[in-house]
Structure formats: C-alpha cells, structure tokens
mmCIF file of C-alpha atoms in Angstrom:
data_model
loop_
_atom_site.group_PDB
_atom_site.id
_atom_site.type_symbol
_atom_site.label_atom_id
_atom_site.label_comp_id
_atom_site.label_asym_id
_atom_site.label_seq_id
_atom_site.Cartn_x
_atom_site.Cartn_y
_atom_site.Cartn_z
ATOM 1 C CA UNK A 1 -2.307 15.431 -4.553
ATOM 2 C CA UNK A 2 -0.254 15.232 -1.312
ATOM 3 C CA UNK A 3 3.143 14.685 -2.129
ATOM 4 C CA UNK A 4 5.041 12.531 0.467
ATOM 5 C CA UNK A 5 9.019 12.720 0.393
ATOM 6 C CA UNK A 6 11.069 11.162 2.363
ATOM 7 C CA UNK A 7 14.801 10.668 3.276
ATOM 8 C CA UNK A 8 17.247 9.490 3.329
ATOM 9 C CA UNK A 9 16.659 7.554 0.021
ATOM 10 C CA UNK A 10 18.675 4.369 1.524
ATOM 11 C CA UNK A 11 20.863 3.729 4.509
ATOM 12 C CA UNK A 12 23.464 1.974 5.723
ATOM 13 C CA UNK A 13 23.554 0.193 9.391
ATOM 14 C CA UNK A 14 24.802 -2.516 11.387
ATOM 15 C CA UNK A 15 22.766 -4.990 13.472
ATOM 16 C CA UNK A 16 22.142 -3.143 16.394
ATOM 17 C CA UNK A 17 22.502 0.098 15.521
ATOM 18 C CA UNK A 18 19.451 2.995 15.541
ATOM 19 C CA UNK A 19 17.991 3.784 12.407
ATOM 20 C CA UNK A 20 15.878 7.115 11.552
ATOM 21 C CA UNK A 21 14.227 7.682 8.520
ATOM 22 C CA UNK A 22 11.724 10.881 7.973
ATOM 23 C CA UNK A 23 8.518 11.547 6.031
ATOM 24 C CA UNK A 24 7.487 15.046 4.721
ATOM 25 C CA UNK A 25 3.484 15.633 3.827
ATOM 26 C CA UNK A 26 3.848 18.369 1.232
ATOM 27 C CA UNK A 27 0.622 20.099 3.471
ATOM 28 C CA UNK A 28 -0.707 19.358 6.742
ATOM 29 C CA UNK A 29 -2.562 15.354 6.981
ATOM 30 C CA UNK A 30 -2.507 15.358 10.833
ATOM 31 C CA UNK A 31 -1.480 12.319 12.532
ATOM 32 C CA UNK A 32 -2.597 10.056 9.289
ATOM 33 C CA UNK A 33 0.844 9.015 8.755
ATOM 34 C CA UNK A 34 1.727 5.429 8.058
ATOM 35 C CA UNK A 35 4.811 3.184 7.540
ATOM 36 C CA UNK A 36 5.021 0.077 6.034
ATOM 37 C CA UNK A 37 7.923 -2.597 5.327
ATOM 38 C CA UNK A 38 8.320 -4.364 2.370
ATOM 39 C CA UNK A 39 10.906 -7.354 1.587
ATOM 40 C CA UNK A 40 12.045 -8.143 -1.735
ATOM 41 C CA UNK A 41 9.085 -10.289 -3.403
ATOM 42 C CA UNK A 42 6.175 -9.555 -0.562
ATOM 43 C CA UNK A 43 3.514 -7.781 -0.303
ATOM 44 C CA UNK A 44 4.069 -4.381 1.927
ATOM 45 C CA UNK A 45 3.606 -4.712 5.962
ATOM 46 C CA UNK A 46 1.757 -2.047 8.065
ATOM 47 C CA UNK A 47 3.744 -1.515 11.021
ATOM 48 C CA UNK A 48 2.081 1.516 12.426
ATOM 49 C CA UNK A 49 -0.953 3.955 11.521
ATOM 50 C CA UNK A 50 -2.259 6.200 12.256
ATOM 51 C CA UNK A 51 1.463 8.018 12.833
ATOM 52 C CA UNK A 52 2.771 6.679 16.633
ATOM 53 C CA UNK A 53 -0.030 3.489 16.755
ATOM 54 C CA UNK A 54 2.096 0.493 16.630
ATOM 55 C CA UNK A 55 0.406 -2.132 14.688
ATOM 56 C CA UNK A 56 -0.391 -5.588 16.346
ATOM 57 C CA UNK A 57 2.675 -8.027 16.303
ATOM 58 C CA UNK A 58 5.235 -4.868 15.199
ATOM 59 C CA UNK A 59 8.295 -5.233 17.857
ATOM 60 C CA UNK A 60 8.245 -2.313 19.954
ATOM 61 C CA UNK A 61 12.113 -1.327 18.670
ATOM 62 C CA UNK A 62 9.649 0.106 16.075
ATOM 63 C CA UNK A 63 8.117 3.845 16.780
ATOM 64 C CA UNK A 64 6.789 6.791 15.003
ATOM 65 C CA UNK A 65 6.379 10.246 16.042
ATOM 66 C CA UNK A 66 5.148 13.509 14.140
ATOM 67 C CA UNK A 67 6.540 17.211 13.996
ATOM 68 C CA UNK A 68 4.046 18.950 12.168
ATOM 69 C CA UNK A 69 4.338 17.660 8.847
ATOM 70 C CA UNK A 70 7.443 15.617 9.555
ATOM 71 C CA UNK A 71 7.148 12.640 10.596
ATOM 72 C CA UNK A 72 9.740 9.657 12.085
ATOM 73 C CA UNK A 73 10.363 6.028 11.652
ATOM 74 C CA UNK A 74 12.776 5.042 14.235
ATOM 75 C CA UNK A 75 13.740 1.116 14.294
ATOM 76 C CA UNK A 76 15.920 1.680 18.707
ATOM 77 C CA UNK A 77 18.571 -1.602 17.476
ATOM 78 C CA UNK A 78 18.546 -2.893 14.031
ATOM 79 C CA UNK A 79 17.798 -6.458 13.731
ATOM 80 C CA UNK A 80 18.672 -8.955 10.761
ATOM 81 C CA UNK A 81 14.656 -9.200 10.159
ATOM 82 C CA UNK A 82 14.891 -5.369 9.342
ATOM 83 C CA UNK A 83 16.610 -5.300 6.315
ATOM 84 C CA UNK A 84 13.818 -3.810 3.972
ATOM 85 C CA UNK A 85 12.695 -0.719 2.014
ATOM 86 C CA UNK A 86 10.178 1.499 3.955
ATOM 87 C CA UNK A 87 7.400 3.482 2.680
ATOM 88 C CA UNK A 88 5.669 5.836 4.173
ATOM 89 C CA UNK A 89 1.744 6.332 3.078
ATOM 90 C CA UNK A 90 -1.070 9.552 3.705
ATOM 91 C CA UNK A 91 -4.331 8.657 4.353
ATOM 92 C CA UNK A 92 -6.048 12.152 5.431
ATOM 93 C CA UNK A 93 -7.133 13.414 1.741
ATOM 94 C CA UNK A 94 -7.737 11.376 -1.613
ATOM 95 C CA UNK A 95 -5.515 10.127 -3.610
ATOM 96 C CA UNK A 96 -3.817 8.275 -0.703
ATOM 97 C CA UNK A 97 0.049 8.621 -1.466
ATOM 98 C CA UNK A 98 3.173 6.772 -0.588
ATOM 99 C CA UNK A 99 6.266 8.173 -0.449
ATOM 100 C CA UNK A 100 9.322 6.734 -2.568
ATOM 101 C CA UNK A 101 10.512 4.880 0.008
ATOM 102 C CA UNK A 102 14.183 4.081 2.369
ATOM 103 C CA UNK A 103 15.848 0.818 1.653
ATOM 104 C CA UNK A 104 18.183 -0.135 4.877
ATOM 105 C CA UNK A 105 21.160 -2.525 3.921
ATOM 106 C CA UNK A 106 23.632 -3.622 5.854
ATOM 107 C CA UNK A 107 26.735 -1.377 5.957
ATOM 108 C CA UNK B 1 -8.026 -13.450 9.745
ATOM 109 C CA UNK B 2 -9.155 -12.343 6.581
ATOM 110 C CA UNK B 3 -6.766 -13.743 3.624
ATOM 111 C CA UNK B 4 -6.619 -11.906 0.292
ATOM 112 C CA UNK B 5 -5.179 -14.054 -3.340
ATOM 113 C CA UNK B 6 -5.373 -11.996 -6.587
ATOM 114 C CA UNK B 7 -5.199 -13.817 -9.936
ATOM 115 C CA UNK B 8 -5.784 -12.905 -13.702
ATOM 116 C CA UNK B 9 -3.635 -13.205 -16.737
ATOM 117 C CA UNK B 10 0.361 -12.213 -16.516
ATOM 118 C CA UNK B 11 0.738 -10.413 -19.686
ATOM 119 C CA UNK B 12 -1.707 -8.217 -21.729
ATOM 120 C CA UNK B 13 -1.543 -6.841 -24.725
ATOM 121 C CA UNK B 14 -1.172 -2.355 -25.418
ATOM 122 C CA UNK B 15 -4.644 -0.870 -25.705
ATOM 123 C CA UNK B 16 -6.663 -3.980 -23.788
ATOM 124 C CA UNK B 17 -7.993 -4.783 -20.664
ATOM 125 C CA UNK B 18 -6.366 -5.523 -17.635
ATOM 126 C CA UNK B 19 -8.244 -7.353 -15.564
ATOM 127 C CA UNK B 20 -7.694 -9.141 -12.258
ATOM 128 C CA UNK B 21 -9.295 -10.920 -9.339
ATOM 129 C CA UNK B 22 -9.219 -10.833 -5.672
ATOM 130 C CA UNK B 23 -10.390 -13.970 -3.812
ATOM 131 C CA UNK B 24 -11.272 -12.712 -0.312
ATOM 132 C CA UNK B 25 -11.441 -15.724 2.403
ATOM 133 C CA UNK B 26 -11.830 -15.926 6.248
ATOM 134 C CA UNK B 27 -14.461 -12.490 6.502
ATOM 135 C CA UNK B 28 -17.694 -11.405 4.642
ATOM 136 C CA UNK B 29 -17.033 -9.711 1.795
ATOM 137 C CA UNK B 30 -19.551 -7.541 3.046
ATOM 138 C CA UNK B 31 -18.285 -7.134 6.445
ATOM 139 C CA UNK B 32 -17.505 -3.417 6.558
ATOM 140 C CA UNK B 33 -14.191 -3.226 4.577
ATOM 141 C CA UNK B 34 -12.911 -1.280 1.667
ATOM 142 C CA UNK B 35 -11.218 -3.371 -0.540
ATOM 143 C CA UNK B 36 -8.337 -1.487 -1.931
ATOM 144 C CA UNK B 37 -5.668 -1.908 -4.813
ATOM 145 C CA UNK B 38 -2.839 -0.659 -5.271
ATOM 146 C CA UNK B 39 -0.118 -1.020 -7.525
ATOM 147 C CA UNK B 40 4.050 -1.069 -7.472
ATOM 148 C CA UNK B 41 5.795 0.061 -11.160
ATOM 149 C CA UNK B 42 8.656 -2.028 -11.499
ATOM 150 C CA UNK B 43 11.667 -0.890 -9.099
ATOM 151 C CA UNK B 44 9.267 2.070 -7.963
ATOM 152 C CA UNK B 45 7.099 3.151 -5.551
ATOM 153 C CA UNK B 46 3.422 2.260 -4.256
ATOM 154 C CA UNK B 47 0.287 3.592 -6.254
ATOM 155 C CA UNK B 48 -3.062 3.838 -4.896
ATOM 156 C CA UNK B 49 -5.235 2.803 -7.380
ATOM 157 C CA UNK B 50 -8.716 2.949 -5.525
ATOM 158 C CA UNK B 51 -11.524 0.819 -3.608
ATOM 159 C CA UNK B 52 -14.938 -0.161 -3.624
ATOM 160 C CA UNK B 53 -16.694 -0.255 -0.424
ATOM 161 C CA UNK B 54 -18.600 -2.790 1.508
ATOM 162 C CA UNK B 55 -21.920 -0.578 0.897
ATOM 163 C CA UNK B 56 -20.704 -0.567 -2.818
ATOM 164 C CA UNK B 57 -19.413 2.925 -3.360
ATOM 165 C CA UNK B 58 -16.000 3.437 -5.195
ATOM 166 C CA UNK B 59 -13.008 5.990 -5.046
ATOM 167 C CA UNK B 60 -10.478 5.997 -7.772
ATOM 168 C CA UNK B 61 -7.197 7.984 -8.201
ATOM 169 C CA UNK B 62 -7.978 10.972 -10.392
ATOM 170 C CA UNK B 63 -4.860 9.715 -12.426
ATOM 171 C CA UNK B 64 -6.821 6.731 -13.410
ATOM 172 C CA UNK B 65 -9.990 7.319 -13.103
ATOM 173 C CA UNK B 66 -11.182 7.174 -16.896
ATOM 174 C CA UNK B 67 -9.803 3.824 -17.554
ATOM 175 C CA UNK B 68 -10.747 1.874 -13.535
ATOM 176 C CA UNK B 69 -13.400 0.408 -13.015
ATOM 177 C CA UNK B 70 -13.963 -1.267 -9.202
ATOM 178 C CA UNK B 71 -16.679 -4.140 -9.051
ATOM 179 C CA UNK B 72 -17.399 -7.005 -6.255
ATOM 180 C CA UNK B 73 -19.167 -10.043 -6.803
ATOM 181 C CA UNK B 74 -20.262 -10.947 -3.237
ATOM 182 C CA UNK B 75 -21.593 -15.006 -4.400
ATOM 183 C CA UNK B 76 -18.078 -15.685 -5.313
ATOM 184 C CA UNK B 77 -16.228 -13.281 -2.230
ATOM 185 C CA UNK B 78 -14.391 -11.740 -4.849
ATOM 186 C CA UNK B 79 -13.470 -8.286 -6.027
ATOM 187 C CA UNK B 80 -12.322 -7.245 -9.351
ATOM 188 C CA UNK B 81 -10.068 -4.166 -11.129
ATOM 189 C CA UNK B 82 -10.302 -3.526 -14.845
ATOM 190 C CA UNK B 83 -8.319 -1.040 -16.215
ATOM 191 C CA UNK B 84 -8.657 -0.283 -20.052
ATOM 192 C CA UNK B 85 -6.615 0.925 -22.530
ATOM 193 C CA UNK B 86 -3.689 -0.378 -21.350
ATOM 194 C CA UNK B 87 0.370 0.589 -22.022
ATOM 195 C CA UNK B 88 3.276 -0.237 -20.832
ATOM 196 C CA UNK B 89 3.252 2.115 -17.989
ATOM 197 C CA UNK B 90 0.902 0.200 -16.506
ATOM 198 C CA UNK B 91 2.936 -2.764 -16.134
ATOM 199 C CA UNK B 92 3.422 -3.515 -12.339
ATOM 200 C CA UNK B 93 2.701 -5.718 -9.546
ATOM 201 C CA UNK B 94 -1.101 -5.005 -8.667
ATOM 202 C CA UNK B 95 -1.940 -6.145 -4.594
ATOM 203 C CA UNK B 96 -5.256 -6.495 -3.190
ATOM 204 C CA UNK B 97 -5.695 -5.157 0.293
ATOM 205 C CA UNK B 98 -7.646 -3.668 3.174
ATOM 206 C CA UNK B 99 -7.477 -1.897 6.113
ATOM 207 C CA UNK B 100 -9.537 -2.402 8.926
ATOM 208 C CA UNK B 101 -12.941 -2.322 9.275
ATOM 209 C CA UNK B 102 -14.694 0.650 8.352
ATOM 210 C CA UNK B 103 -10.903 1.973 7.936
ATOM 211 C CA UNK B 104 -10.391 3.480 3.994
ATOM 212 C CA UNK B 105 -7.095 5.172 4.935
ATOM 213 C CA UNK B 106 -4.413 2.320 5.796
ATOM 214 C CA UNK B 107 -3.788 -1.056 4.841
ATOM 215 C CA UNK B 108 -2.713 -3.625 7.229
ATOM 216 C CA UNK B 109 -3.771 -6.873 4.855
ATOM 217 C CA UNK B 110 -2.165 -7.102 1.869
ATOM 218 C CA UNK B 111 -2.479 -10.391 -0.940
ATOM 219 C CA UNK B 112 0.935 -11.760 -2.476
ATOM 220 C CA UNK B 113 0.304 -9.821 -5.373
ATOM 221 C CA UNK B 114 0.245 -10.575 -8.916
ATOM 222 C CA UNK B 115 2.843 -9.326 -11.564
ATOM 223 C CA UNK B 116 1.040 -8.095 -14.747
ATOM 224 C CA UNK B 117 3.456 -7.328 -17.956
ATOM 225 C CA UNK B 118 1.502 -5.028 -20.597
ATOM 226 C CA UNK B 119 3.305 -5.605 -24.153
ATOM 227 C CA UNK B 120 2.469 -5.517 -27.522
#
C-alpha cells in the first residue's frame, strides 16, 4: 500500500494568518493528490483533486501544489470557517489511502 | 445534485454481520459512478473500504477483502456493504460516497455517515 504521512500532526493559527500543511506519498502517485476537510461530526469535504484543481465552491485562499512526492495544502489567511482536521487522500494505485490527518485550532 | 443517506443497525454483535445501506437520490444509480465506502475508526483516520461500479464490478481493500462484500440494488437506488465476522476493530463511522462520474479515485460527495458500535 501507499503510505501517506503528513505533518505537522496539528497546528496552531490565528484568523488571518497562512497555514501550510504537507503530504508525503511513500512512492511516486503523480499529481493524484487530494485534500479534504472534515468538521467535528460531518462527513469529509473535497476541496481539491487531483493535487492543484480547486474543487467547485472551495474559496480560492485554498491551494495545492506538488514537489515530487510532496505535496502542499496552503489555506493564504485563515478564516473562522477553517478550523478543521485535514486529510490528505492517494488515488493513483489501489488501496486508495488517506493520510492521518492536521487538525488547525486556534492558537 | 446527487444526495447520499446510509442507514442500518447502530450496534452489532462480535463475529456477525455488519450490514448497511446507502439510499442514493437526485442521479441514476446507474449513471456512471462508483459508489465508494469508506470508513473512520473512532478518533482515527479515513479507511477506504472499496466500491462497486456503475457497470457492476467491485474493488475492495486487500485488508478486507475476505469479509466485504459490495452489492447495488438499482429498483430501490440503493447500495449495500456487508462485512462479516465482525470485532471490535471494526467499530467506526462507515460514509457512503462518490466521486465524479466515471471518477474511482476522489470523493467529492460524501453521506452524513452512520456510527456502527461492534460489541459483544
């Protein structure tokens, strides 16, 4: 199986602030990268796939980006509506994978 | 937009069945999507559990595949997972969801998800 790491495990931020969290793919999955947002008691939200495609509706503070087999989630200014976990998720070889997520909290 | 409910019993008992329901609504079940679960252990991360296509083939995680079984029962718009010989590791919140279609690889619909508790 791919193996999908990221970091930092959680972070701390102010509204406002720019937020960076990275993905590693434990082997090369090309640009099928993608991050998702999840809130305490819902269901997880694609905001972009494959790895720099924002998703329909997503602000645009949101964007992705890929080094090889790192890849980036950068939220530009934190909002209040951005307080989540974050996941990211392969989708180039079976099983797909997630990784163990980033929670953001406010600092 | 396509709209995705699951539903099936909250607890189960070690060693049975799991089984649980996705309602699809607002898109033919046949309509080129794979419908997809995926589970969430309790405080943990996401695990892809597998899909059954619109043409009716499935995918499971090796991990699981002995014990899931994938169906779809396109009169009612529904798909199903059964997993058997349950324990408690496989308490978790199970979601329905798909990507779009003719897309296996993401997930951009998701259902509420349903919390299943395996106990003796």
């Amino acid at each position: 199986d791919i193996q999908m790491t990221q970091s930092p495990s959680s972070v701390s931020a102010s509204v406002g602030d720019p937020v960076t969290i990275t993905c590693r793919a434990s082997q090369g999955i090309g640009d099928w990268l993608g991050w998702y947002q999840q809130k305490p008691g819902k269901a997880p939200r694609l905001l972009i796939y494959p790895a720099s495609t924002l998703q329909s509706g997503v602000p645009s503070r949101f964007s992705g980006s890929r080094s090889g087999t790192y890849f980036t989630l950068t939220i530009s200014s934190l909002q209040p509506d951005d307080f989540a976990t974050y996941y990211c998720q392969q989708g180039a070889d079976f099983p797909f994978t997630f990784g163990p997520g980033t929670r953001v909290d406010l600092k | 937009q396509v709209q995705l409910r699951e539903s099936g019993p909250g607890l189960v008992k070690t060693s049975q069945t799991l089984s649980l329901t996705c309602n699809v609504s607002g898109a033919s079940i046949r309509g080129g999507y794979y419908w997809t679960w995926i589970r969430q252990l309790p405080g943990k991360g996401l695990e892809w559990i597998g899909y059954i296509s619109y043409t009716g083939s499935t995918y499971y995680n090796p991990s699981l595949t002995s014990r899931v079984t994938i169906s779809v029962d396109t009169s009612k718009s529904q798909f199903s997972l059964a997993l058997t010989s349950t324990t408690a590791a496989d308490t978790a919140m199970y979601y329905c969801a798909h990507g779009p279609p003719g897309k296996k690889d993401a997930f951009h619909q998701w259902g509420q998800g349903a919390l299943v508790t395996v106990s003796s």
